[in-house]
PDB file of C-alpha atoms and ligand atoms in Angstrom:
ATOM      1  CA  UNK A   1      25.100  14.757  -3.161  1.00  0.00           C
ATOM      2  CA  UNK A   2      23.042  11.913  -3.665  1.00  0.00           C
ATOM      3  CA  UNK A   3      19.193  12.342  -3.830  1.00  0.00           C
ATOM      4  CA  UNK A   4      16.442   9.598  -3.304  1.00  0.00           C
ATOM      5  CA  UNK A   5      12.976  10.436  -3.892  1.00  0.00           C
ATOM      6  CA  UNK A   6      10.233   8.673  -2.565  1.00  0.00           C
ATOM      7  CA  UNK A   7       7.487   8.927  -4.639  1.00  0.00           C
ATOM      8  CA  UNK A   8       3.932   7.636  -4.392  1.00  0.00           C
ATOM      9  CA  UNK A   9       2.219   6.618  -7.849  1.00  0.00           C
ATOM     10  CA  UNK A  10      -1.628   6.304  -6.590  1.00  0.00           C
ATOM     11  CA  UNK A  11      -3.192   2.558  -6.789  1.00  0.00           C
ATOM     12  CA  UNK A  12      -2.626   1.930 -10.423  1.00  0.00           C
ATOM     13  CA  UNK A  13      -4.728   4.376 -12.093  1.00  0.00           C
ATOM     14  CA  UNK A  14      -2.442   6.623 -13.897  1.00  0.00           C
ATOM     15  CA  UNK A  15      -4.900   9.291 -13.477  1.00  0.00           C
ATOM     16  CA  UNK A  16      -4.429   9.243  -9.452  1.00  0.00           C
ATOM     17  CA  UNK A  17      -0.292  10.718 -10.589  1.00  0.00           C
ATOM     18  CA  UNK A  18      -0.082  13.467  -9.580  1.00  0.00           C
ATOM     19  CA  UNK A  19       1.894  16.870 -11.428  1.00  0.00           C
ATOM     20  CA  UNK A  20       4.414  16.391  -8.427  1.00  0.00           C
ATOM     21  CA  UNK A  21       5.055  13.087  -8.779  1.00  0.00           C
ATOM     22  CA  UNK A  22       4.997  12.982 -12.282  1.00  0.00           C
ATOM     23  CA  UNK A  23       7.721  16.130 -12.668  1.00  0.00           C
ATOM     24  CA  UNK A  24       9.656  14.056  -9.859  1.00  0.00           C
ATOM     25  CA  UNK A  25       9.564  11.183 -12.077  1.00  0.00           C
ATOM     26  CA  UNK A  26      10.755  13.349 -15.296  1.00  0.00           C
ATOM     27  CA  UNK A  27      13.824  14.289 -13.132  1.00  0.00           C
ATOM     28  CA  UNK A  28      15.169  11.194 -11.871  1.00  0.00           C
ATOM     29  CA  UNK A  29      18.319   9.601 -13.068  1.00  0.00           C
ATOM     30  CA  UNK A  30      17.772   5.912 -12.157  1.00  0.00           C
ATOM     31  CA  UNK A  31      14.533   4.128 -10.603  1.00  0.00           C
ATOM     32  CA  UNK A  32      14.796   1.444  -7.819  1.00  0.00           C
ATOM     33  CA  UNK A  33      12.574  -1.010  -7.624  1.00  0.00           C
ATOM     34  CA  UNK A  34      12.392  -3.220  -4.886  1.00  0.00           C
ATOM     35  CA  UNK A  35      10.568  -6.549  -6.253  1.00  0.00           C
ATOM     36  CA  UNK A  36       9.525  -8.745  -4.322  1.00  0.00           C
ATOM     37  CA  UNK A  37       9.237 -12.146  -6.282  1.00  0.00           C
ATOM     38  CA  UNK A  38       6.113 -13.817  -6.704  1.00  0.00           C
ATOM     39  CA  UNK A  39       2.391 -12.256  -7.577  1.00  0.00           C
ATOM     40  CA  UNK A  40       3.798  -9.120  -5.933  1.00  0.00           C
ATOM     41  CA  UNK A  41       5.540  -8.979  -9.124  1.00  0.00           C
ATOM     42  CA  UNK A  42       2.634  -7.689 -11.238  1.00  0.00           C
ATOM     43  CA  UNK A  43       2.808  -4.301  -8.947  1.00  0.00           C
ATOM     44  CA  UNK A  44       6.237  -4.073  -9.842  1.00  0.00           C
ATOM     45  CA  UNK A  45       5.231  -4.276 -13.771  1.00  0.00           C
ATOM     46  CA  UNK A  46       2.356  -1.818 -12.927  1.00  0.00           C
ATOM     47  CA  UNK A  47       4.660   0.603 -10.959  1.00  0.00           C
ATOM     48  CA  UNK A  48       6.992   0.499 -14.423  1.00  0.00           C
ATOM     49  CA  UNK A  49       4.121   1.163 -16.857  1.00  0.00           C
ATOM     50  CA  UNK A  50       3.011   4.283 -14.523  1.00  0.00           C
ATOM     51  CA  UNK A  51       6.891   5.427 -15.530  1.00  0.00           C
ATOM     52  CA  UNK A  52       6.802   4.858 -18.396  1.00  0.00           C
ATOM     53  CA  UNK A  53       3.353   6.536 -18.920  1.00  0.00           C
ATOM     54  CA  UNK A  54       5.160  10.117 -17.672  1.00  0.00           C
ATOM     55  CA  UNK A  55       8.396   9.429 -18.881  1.00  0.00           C
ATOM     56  CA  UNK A  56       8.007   8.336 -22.544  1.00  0.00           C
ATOM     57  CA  UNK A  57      12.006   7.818 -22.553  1.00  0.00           C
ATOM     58  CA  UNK A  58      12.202   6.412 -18.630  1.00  0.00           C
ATOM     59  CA  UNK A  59      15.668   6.245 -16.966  1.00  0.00           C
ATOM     60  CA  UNK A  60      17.062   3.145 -16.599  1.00  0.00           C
ATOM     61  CA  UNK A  61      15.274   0.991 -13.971  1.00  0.00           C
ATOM     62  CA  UNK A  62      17.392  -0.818 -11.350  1.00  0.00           C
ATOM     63  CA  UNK A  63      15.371  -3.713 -10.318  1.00  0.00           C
ATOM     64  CA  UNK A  64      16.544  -5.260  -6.798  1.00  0.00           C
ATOM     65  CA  UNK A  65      15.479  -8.231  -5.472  1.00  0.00           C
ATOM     66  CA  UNK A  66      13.615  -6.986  -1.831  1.00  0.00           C
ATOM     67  CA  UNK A  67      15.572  -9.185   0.924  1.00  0.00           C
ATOM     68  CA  UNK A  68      13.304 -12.080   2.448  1.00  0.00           C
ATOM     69  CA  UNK A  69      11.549 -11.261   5.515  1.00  0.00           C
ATOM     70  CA  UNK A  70      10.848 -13.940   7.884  1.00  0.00           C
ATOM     71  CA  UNK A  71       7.030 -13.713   8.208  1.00  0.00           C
ATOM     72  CA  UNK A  72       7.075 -17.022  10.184  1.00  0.00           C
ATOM     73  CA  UNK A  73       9.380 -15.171  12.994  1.00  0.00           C
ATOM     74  CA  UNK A  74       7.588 -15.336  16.223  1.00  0.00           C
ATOM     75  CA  UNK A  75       9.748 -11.867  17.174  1.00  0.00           C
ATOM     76  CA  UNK A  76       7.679  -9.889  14.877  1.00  0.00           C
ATOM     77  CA  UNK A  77       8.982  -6.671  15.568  1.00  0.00           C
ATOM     78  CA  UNK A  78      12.173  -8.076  15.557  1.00  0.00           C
ATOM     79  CA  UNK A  79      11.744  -9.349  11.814  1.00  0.00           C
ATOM     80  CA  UNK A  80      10.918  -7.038  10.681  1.00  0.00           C
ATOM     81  CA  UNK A  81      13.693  -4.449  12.404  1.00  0.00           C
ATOM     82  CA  UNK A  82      16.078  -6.737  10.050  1.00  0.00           C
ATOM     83  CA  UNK A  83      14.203  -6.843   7.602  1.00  0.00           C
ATOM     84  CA  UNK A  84      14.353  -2.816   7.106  1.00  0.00           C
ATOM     85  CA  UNK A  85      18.281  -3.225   7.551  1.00  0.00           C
ATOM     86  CA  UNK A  86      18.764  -5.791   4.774  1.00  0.00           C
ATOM     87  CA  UNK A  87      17.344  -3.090   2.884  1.00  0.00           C
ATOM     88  CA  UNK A  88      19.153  -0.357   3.568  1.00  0.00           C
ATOM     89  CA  UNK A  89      22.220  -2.494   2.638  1.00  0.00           C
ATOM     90  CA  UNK A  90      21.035  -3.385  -0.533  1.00  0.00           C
ATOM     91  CA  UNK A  91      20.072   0.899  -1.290  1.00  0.00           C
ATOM     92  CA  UNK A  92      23.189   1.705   0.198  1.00  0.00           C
ATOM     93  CA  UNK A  93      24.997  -0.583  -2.637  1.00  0.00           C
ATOM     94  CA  UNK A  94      22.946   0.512  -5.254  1.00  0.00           C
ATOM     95  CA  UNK A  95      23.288   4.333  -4.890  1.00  0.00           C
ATOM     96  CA  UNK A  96      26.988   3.680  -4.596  1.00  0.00           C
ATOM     97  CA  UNK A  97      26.924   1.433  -7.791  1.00  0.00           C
ATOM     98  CA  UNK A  98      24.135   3.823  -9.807  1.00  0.00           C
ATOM     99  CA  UNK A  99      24.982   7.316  -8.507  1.00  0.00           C
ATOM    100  CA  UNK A 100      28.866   7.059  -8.820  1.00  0.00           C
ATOM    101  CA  UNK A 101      29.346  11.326  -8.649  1.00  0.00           C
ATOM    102  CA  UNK A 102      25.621  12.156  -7.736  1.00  0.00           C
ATOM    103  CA  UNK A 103      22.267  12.915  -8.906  1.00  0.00           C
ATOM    104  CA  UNK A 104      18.163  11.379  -8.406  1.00  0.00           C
ATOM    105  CA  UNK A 105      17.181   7.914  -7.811  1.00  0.00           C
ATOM    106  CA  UNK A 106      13.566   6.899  -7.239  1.00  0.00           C
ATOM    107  CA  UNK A 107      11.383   4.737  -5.691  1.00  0.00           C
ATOM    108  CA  UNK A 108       8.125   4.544  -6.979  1.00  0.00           C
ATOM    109  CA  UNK A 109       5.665   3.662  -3.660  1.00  0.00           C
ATOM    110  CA  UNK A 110       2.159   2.098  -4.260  1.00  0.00           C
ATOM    111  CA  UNK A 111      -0.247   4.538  -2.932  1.00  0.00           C
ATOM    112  CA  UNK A 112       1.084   7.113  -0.754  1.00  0.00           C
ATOM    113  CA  UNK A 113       4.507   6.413   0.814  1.00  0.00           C
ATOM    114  CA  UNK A 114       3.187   7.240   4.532  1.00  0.00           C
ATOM    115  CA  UNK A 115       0.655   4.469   4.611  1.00  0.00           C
ATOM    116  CA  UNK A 116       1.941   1.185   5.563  1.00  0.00           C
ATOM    117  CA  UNK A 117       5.168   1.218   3.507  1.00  0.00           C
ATOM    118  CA  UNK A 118       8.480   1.073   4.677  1.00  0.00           C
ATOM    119  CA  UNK A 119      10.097   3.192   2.070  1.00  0.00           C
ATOM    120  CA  UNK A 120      10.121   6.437   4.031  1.00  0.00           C
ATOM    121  CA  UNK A 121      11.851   4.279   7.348  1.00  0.00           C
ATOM    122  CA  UNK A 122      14.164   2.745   5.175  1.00  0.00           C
ATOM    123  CA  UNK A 123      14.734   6.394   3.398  1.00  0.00           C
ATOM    124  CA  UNK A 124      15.122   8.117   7.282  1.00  0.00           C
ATOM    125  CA  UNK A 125      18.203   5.247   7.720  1.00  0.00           C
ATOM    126  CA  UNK A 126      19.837   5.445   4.828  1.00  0.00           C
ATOM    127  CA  UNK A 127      20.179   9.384   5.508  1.00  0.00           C
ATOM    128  CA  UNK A 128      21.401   8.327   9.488  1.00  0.00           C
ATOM    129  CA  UNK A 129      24.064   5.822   8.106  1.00  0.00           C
ATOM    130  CA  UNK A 130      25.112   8.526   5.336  1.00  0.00           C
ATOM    131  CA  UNK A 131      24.670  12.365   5.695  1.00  0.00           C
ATOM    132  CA  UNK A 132      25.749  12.466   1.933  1.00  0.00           C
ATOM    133  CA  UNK A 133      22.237  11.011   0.902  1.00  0.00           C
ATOM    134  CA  UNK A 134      19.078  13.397   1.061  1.00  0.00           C
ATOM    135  CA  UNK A 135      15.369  12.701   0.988  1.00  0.00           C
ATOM    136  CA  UNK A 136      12.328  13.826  -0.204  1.00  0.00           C
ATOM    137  CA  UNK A 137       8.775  12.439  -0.313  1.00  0.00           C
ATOM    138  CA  UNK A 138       6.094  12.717  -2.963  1.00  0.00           C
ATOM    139  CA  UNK A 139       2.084  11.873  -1.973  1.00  0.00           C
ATOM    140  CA  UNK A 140       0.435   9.823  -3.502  1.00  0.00           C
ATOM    141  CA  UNK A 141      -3.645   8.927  -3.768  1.00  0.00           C
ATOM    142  CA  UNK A 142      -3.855   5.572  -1.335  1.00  0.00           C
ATOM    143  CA  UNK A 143      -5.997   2.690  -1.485  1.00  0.00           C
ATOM    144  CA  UNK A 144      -8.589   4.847   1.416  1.00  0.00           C
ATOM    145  CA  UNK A 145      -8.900   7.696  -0.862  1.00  0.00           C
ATOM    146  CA  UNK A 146      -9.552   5.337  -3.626  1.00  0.00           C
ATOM    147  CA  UNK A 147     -11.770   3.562  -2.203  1.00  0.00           C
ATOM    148  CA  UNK A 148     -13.646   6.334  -0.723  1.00  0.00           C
ATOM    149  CA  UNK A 149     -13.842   7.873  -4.357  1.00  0.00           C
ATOM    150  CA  UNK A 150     -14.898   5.121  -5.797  1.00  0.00           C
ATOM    151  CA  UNK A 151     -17.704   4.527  -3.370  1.00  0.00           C
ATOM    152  CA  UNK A 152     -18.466   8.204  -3.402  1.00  0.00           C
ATOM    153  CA  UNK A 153     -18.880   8.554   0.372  1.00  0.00           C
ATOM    154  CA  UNK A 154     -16.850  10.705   3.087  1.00  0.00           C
ATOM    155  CA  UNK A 155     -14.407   8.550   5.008  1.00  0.00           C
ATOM    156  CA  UNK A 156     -15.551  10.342   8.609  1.00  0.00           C
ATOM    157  CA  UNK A 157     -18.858  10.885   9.814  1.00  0.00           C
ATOM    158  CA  UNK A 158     -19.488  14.896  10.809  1.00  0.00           C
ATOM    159  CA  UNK A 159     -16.732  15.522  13.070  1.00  0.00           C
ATOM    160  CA  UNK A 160     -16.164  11.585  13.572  1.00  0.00           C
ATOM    161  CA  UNK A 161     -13.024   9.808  13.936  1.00  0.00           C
ATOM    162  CA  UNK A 162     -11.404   6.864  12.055  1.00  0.00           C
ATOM    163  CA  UNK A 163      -9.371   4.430  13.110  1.00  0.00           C
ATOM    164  CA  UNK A 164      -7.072   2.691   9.669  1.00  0.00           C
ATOM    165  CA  UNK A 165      -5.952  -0.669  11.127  1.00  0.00           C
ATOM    166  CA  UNK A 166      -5.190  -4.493   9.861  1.00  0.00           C
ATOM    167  CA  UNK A 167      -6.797  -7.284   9.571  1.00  0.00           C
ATOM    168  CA  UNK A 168      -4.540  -8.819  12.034  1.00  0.00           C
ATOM    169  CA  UNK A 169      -5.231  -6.550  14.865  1.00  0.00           C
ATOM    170  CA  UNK A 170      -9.047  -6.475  14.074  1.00  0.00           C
ATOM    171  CA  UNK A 171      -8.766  -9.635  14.709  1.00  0.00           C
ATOM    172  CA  UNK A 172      -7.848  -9.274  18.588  1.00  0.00           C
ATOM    173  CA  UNK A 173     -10.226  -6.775  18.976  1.00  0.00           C
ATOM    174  CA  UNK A 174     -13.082  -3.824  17.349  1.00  0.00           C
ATOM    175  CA  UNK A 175     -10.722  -0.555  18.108  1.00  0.00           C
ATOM    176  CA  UNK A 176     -11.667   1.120  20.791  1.00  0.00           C
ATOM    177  CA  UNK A 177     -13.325   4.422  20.810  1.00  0.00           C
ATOM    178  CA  UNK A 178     -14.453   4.223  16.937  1.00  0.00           C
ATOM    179  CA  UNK A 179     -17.422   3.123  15.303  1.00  0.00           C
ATOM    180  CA  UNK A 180     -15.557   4.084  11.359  1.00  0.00           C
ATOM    181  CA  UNK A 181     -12.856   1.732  11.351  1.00  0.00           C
ATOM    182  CA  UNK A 182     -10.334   1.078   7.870  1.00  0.00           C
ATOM    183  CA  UNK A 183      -8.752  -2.043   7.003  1.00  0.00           C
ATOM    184  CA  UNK A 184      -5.820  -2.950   5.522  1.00  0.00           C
ATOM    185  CA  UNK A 185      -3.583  -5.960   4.972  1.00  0.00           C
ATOM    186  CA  UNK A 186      -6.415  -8.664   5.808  1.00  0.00           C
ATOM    187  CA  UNK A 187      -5.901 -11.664   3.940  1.00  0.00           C
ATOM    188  CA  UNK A 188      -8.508 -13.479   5.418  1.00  0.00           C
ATOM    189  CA  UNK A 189     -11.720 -10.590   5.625  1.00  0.00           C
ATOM    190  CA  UNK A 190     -11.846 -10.848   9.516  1.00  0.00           C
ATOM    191  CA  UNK A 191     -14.332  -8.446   9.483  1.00  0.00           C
ATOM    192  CA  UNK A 192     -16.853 -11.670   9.238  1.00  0.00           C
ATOM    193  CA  UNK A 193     -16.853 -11.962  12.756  1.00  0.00           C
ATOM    194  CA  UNK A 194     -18.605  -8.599  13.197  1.00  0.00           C
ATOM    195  CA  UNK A 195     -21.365 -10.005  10.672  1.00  0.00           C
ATOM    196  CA  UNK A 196     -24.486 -10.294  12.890  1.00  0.00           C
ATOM    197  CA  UNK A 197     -23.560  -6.510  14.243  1.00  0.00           C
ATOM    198  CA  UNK A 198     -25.488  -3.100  12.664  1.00  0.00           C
ATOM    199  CA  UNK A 199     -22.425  -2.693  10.202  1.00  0.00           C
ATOM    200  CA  UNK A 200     -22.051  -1.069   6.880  1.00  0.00           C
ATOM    201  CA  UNK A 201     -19.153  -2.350   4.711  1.00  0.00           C
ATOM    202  CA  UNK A 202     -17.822  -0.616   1.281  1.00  0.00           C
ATOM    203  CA  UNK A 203     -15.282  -3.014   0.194  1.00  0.00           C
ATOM    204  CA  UNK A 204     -12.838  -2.427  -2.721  1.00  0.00           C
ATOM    205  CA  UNK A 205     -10.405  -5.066  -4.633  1.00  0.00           C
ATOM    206  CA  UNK A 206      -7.755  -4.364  -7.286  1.00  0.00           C
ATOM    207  CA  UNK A 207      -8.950  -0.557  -6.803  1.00  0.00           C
ATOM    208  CA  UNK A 208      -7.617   1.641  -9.735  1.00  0.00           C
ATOM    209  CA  UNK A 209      -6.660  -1.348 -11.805  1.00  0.00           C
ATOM    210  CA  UNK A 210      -8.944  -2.842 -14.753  1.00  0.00           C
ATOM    211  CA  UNK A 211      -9.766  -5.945 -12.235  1.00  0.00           C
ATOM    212  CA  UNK A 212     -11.557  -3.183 -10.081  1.00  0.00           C
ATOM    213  CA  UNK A 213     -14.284  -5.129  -7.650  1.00  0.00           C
ATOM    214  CA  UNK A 214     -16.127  -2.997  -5.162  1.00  0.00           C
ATOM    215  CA  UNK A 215     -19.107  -4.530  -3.215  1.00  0.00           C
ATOM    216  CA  UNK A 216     -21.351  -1.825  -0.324  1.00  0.00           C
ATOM    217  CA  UNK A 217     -23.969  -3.399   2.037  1.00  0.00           C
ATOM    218  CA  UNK A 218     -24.798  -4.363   5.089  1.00  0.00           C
ATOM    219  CA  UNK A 219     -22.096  -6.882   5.698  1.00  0.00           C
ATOM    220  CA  UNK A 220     -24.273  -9.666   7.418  1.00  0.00           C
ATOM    221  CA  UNK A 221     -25.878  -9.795   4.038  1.00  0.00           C
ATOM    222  CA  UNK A 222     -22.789  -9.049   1.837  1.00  0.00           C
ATOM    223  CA  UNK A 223     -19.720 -11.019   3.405  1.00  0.00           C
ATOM    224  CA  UNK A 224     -20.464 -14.214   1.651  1.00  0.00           C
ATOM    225  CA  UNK A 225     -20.791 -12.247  -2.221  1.00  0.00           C
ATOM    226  CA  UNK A 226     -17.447 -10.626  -1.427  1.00  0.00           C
ATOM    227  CA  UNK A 227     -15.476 -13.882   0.236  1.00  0.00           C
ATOM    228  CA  UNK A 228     -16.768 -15.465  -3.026  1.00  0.00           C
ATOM    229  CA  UNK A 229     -15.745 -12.436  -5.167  1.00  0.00           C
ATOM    230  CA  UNK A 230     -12.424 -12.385  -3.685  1.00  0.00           C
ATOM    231  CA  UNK A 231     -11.661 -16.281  -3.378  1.00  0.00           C
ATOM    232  CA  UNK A 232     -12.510 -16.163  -7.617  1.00  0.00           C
ATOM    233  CA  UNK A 233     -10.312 -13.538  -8.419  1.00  0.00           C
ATOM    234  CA  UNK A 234      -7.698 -14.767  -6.473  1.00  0.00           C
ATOM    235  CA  UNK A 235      -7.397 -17.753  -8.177  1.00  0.00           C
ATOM    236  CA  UNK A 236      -7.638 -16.112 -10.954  1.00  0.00           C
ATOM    237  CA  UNK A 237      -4.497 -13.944 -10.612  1.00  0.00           C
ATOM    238  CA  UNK A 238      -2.715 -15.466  -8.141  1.00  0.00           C
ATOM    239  CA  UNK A 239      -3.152 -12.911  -5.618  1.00  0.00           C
ATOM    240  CA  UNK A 240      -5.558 -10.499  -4.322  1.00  0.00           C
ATOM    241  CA  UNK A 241      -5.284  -6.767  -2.735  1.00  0.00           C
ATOM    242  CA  UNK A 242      -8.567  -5.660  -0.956  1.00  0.00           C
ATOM    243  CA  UNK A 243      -9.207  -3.032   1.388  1.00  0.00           C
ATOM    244  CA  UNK A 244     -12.531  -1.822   3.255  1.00  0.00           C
ATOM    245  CA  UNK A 245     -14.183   0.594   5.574  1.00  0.00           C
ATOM    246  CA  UNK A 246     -16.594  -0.714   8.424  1.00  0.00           C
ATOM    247  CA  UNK A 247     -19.088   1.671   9.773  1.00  0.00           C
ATOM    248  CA  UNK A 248     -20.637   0.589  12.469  1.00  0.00           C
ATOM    249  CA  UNK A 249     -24.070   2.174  13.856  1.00  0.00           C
ATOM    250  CA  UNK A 250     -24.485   3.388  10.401  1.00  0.00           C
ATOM    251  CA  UNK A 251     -27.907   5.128  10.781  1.00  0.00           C
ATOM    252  CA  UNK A 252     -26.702   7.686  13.057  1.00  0.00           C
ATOM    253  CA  UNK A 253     -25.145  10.852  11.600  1.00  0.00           C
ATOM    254  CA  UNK A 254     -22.941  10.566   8.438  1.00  0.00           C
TER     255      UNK A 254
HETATM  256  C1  LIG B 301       1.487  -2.496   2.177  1.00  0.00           C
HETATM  257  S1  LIG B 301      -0.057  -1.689   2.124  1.00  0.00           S
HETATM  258  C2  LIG B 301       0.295  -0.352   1.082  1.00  0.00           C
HETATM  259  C3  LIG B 301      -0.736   0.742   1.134  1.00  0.00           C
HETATM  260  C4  LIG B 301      -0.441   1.855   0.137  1.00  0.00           C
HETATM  261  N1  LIG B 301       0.765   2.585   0.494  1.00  0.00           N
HETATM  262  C5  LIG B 301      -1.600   2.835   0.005  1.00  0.00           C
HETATM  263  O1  LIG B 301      -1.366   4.063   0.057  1.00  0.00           O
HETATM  264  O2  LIG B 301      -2.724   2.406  -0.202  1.00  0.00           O
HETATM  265  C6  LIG B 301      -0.960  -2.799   1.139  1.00  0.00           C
HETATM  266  C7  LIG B 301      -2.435  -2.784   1.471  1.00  0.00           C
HETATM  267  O3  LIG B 301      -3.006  -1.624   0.895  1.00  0.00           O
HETATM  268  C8  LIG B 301      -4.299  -1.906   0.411  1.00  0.00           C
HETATM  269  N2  LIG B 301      -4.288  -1.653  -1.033  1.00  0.00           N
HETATM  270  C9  LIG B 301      -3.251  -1.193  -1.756  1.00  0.00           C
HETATM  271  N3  LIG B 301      -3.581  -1.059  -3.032  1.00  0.00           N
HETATM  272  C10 LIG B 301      -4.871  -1.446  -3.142  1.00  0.00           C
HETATM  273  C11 LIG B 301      -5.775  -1.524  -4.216  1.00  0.00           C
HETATM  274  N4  LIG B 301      -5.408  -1.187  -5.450  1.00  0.00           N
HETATM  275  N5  LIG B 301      -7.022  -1.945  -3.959  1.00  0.00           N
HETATM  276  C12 LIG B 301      -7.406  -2.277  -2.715  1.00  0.00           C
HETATM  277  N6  LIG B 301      -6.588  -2.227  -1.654  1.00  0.00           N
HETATM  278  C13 LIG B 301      -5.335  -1.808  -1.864  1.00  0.00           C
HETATM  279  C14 LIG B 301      -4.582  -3.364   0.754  1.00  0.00           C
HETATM  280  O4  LIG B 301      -5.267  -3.402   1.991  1.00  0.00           O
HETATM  281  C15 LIG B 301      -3.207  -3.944   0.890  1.00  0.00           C
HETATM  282  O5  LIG B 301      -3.207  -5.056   1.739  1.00  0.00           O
END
């Protein structure tokens, strides 16, 4: 039987491991890592120095280059459906090529592996195309929990819902229904076009890393400190990872 564990590693921080993940780690035989080239490639050296901060004598590390998606693909549903099936191909070699008569490979998931990674889908069919591979996951502390921490607040008002969204489909529209709402994967801090509404923002960058940036205000007054914030470190490093929670209305009950 082969065995691949998805486990999540927290933001960076090697304090947001945790004992599960870390033992998970300790067992594996082999580590995939799916690198994407590019800046991306400074999570895949962070991912290896969380191993190697549990695992003083780490398995051997498989590194495989993540198949191109086709971001510019109109059919983005579409893209991305291949996308997930390139990489099952290239898992399905590697388990083949690293696992020979059996045993643990890992992949080591930024965050936790629910929240908007594809390991787990890409885990769910490998298992469908061969019954002979099994599963497991491994939470991790995310970039909302993080962020939340850091900022010290709750992420729900008294018995209030959230809504955790991107900065594409904030874009189209304010969800409806939700005054709380959590943003991921906006590279271009739509939320500006809320800016003259009664909106709190707590806004984190690089979260659990030593470039840590976190900015809280109202974000009419605080859009233009963080857009310059984040355009600096971006050119900087290269490349930039930011996440925030708006909370709209935020005199009423928290
Ligand atoms: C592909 S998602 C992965 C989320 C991850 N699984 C998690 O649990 O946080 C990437 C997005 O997560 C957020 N993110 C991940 N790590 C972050 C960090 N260290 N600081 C701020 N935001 C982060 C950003 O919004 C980024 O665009």
């Amino acid at each position: 039987m082969r065995r691949l564990r998805i486990i999540g590693i927290g933001v960076g921080d090697p304090g947001f491991v945790t004992a599960d993940a870390a033992q998970a780690m300790r067992e594996l035989d082999v580590v995939f890592v799916l690198d994407k080239s590019g800046p991306a490639h400074e999570l895949t050296l962070a991912r290896q120095a969380v191993l190697e901060h549990f695992v003083p004598e780490p398995p051997r590390v498989v590194v495989i280059p993540d198949p191109p998606r086709d971001r510019q693909d109109p059919d983005y549903e579409g893209a991305v459906h291949r996308w997930r099936e390139a990489r099952v191909d290239v898992l399905v070699e590697a388990l083949e090529n690293e696992l020979p008569s059996g045993g643990q490979a890992g992949i080591l998931v930024w965050g936790d592996p629910s929240l908007y990674d594809g390991a787990i889908r890409v885990a769910r069919d490998l298992v469908a195309r061969d019954p002979q591979i099994e599963f497991d996951v491994i939470a991790g502390i995310s970039s909302i929990h993080a962020l939340c921490a850091r900022h010290r607040i709750p992420l729900n008002r008294v018995s209030g819902a959230v809504e955790i969204t991107t900065g594409r489909r904030l874009k189209e529209a304010w969800p409806e229904g939700v005054d709380d709402v959590f943003i991921m994967l906006d590279s271009h801090l739509v939320c500006r076009e809320y800016a003259g509404e009664e909106i709190d923002i707590y806004w984190g960058a690089y979260l659990g890393t030593q470039d840590e940036i976190l900015v809280a205000g109202r974000l009419g007054e605080k859009i233009d400190e963080i857009q310059r914030l984040r355009d600096e470190a971006r050119e900087r490093k290269g490349w930039v990872m930011d996440s925030y929670l708006l909370r709209r209305n935020p005199a009423d009950a928290t």
